[in-house]
Amino acid sequence: MISSILLLGGIGFLAALILGVSAVTFAVKMDPREKAVLDQLPGANCGACGYAGCAAFAHEITTNAEAEMACPAVNEEALQAISGVLGRTLGGSAPLIACVRCKGVPEQTVNRYEYVGPKDCRAAQLVAGGSKGCRYGCLGLGTCETVCPFGAIMMGEDGLPHVIESLCTGCGKCIDACPRSIIQLIPRSGNYYVGCISKDIAKDMKPLCKVGCIKCGICADICPFEAITVSKDASAVIDQTKCNRCGLCVSVCPTGIIAAVRTPGKARISPEKCKGCSICEQVCPVEAISGKVKEPYLVNEGKCIGCGLCIEKCPADAIERIIS
Amino acid sequence: MKNVPASNPAHDPAKGQTAKLSVYVSSSPHVHTPEDVPWIMRQVVYALIPGALVGVYFFGIPAIKVIAVAVASCVAMEALWQKLTGSPLTINDGSAALTGLLLAMNLPSGAPWWLVVIGSFVAIIIAKQIFGGIGNNPFNPALVGRVFLLISFPVAMTTWPEPRSFFTQAADATTGATPLGALKTAIFEHGTIGAAPEMNLMDPFLGNVGGSLGEISALALLLGGVYLIARKIITWHIPVTYVGTVVVITGIFWLINPDGYANPVFHLVAGGLMLGAFFMATDMVTSPITNTGKIIFAVGCGVITVVIRLWGGYPEGVSFAILIMNAFVPLINSATKPAKFGAVR
Amino acid sequence: MKTFKGGVHPPEEKKLVKDNPIVSFPLSSRYYVLVQQHLGAPAKPIVSAGDEVRKGQVLSEPLGFVSVPVHAPTSGKVKEIGRMVHPVTGLLAPCIVIDADGKDEWADGLPLERDPFSMSREELLNAIKSAGIVGMGGATFPTHVKLSPPKDKPIDTFIVNGAECEPYLSSDHRLMLEQPERILKGTRVAMRILGLDRATVAVEANKPDAIRLLREKAPADIQIEALKVKYPQGAEKQLINALTKREVPSGGLPMDVGAVVQNAGTCAAVWDACAHGIPLIERITSVTGRGVVQPKNIRVRVGTLVGEVIEFCGGLNEAAKIIFGGPMMGIAQFTQEIPIMKGTSGVLVLREEDTNITLYSACISCGRCVEACPMGLIPSVLSKLGEKGMWEKAVENDLLDCVECGSCTYVCPANRPIVHFVKHLKALSRAASAKSKGA
């Protein structure tokens, strides 16, 4: 009994000794600041920074005093923390989010042929240029979903990819993966984008897709900020630097192709604060507010597009946005 | 133009507008051999039929029960796993059924049904599905099941009913030793093979011996093996090299000491060597992909089998030998890459 | 009989057309001449809408050495320079549309009469380039480039490729039977250009009538060699290996082992160009497969719509796939409104039961693909890397040596689309190189 205890105890002690010595002899010298920086990075190794993973980028930014913050996936808090660790302020870039500029669900589009092959959009594109009738439309095989390191884009029941706003870091891997360049990055502060990139003239596009941009130009005409450009052989594009997110274009688009990254919060008038001045009713572009002068006005939530103009103009600050 | 739908008459090829045809488009090639995975599995099952029939003949209804339970539970386990994990169902490729049959062939005919079911679970779920399903398992599933059962239920797995004609199956079976078992006992207890009961070669060749229900008839298995080679399901490299290695090594020792070692022909026909060499070691997923690799693999199997048979604690070493060599297959594959056309030296 | 290592034996299916003599496809009312019908630098159209053109008139100007012009297949008027679906990529490509005037008049001076054996090497190469001759076996590599290897690559072997190893196709077979002189004379022109006194015409042993006839007609310095029937015997590298035992080095070309290979049809076209100044405006095409009612071998002008050709052959019959080329390396099409090109050796129409549309499953490491691969690669590894898009590892595993012959995919029991995976990996690799160059 004693001998077993001594023997096993001895083996254990010997093993511990070997491990302890190895831990010291073979220790990898790492700058503790580098470890602290690495802890703040998301750890998804998406490569958007241009380095071979988070560890490589942490090393670069710690050792190179000139290195800029290149990780699109760090939030404000993490950015402050890293700046603190390194003792220099790092400017984050405007956070970006992916948007999928195609709304051509299978029911509204035609296919040229029946595709047989691997379930990968890039591979499918090699076979006669892809089976979708529209050369610019989404092939729906989900390569974007496969490559996203954050699980932020998922193929929906409708056969199109959908971006999950809370998870997308704007790393850009899905942009590279899409063979038709349908996915694009817009600033997170932005909201509206045109869900079509077709360059076919309306007459050629209509037989191929019922929901694509018909290049009617109504959105460009109505935009108060001149943020939209469109021509007969280029789908409408919203310039995110000029867009003020009023949502007017959305309400006038005949095919409903302009989409929102997040559902805009609709307006609600507080009956206690409302003075009944009727300014909100006058500025509402979709006639969603009604009421009698000197009495509290009411927003018709079904019609409200969440453009926020009434909120801006209300002299009594009586209107707020309901966050959905 | 025929076959052009009139629905869109305004198409102009010179503008890239073409009439839709209902066709498939894929990458080349556009033709394929009819020999697909289910076909291969079927051929292996056909090749196993003679061996299974001999087992049923000598061991009776219990053998049929073992085979039925094994096949049914393997297929059911695979289907259940794939349903639970939301994976596509692949039971139609026949690989689960084949694993069931091979597992049954490796069990004693008296194995109780619950033993067979546990074996199926280990073979299909642990040795195959958790690795990612067919093609991803490093070890031969039927053998993993068998070895697990052998180690966990040594008594049930070494209770060998005596072979009798199918038509005299009414009374309870008596049990006895397999030829290799008798050999090992004789060596351990007396140091010479002389003390072992009469070891004629015809019995294990035809099948009139105790043993796993599928391994007993060297002849039946040989017929099946030749069929597989003729149909190009397997190549000669593994079976011939495996058997050859065993014969050569046991032959050398028998020549040195005929009293201490059984003759090589006995080693050829007794035990699970024929079953292992033609049906288990040749499992495509767990054997090397090149012919040179197959030879190396088979030599390794042969050496380990002989070492266990002659000097190990177990009388039979085929299952362990194959499983151990399965572990070396990735290494063998990378070491035996084929010569590339136009390799720049 | 000589052969190479690896390869497969798909059912030949040549009896559908191999005994059908060549018939001329009648004149069409409109021709669609794609500007890019060759591998290499683009060419620029030099005609515009409204121009009157005559048969054999030059329509485009090559922009570079590795480039060839296209010519008018008949006389008429240029309707427009449009864009149509290109059979090779499936994408839109520039195309010269010609409305035929029905007179089918040659351009001035054509056809000529001259003696190629008193022309200089440069004159011959010029004639070949101006005639727009490209490899008619399907690869469409400019012939004048192939026949003028650089000085540091001495050539001692010229091989005429009469193997026609693709199942179903018989266009070269019929050409060898019906116009062997054109092939043999073209061969001698090529020999003159390369400065050789011997050449070999390689024919697979499943064409004994052609072998016999060629041996009868061939002069002493052209040897006719019968090769074992195995796909892909007609692949350049395998052909050279079977005949000479030499292996074209990885990443190299046949000229690196002193060989030049030219398709039999190309040799015939070379003769027409050098002796008569006739440009490449028509070819022999096998329209075959059980998906077409009356398979035929046709002499057809480049630019003819395939739909018209299929109608000429009785129309479609339960067609599930329409393929330009053979079943192993041909390109499936999604429409009949595409033109016959210089390299269209076959129009193959398959029914669903003749082709394979099964979903693929996991690799079972059976090793059949390794046995089949004529380039000594391990296709199963490439297919697994292809599923994951791991192109860098694939390049390490000799991805770029794959000739995409399809032997591996043909035998794979799991129906894995290995060639498609290889194409996918190669495209990823090219995109990554382009990105790093641009960045």
Short mmCIF file of N, CA, C and O in Angstrom, two decimals, chain A residues 88 100 138 161 189 317:
data_model
loop_
_atom_site.label_atom_id
_atom_site.label_comp_id
_atom_site.label_asym_id
_atom_site.label_seq_id
_atom_site.Cartn_x
_atom_site.Cartn_y
_atom_site.Cartn_z
N ARG A 88 -1.84 54.76 -27.30
CA ARG A 88 -2.01 55.74 -28.38
C ARG A 88 -3.45 55.64 -28.88
O ARG A 88 -4.05 54.57 -28.85
N VAL A 100 -27.59 43.08 -49.18
CA VAL A 100 -27.70 42.17 -50.32
C VAL A 100 -28.55 42.84 -51.39
O VAL A 100 -29.75 43.01 -51.23
N CYS A 138 -29.08 36.99 -57.76
CA CYS A 138 -28.55 36.06 -56.78
C CYS A 138 -28.81 34.61 -57.18
O CYS A 138 -29.93 34.25 -57.53
N PRO A 161 -30.19 35.52 -49.45
CA PRO A 161 -29.45 35.70 -48.20
C PRO A 161 -29.98 36.92 -47.43
O PRO A 161 -30.41 37.89 -48.03
N SER A 189 -24.45 53.49 -40.29
CA SER A 189 -25.39 54.58 -40.04
C SER A 189 -26.41 54.68 -41.16
O SER A 189 -27.48 55.27 -41.00
N ASP A 317 -41.77 68.99 -29.31
CA ASP A 317 -41.03 67.76 -29.02
C ASP A 317 -41.94 66.64 -28.55
O ASP A 317 -41.64 65.89 -27.62
#
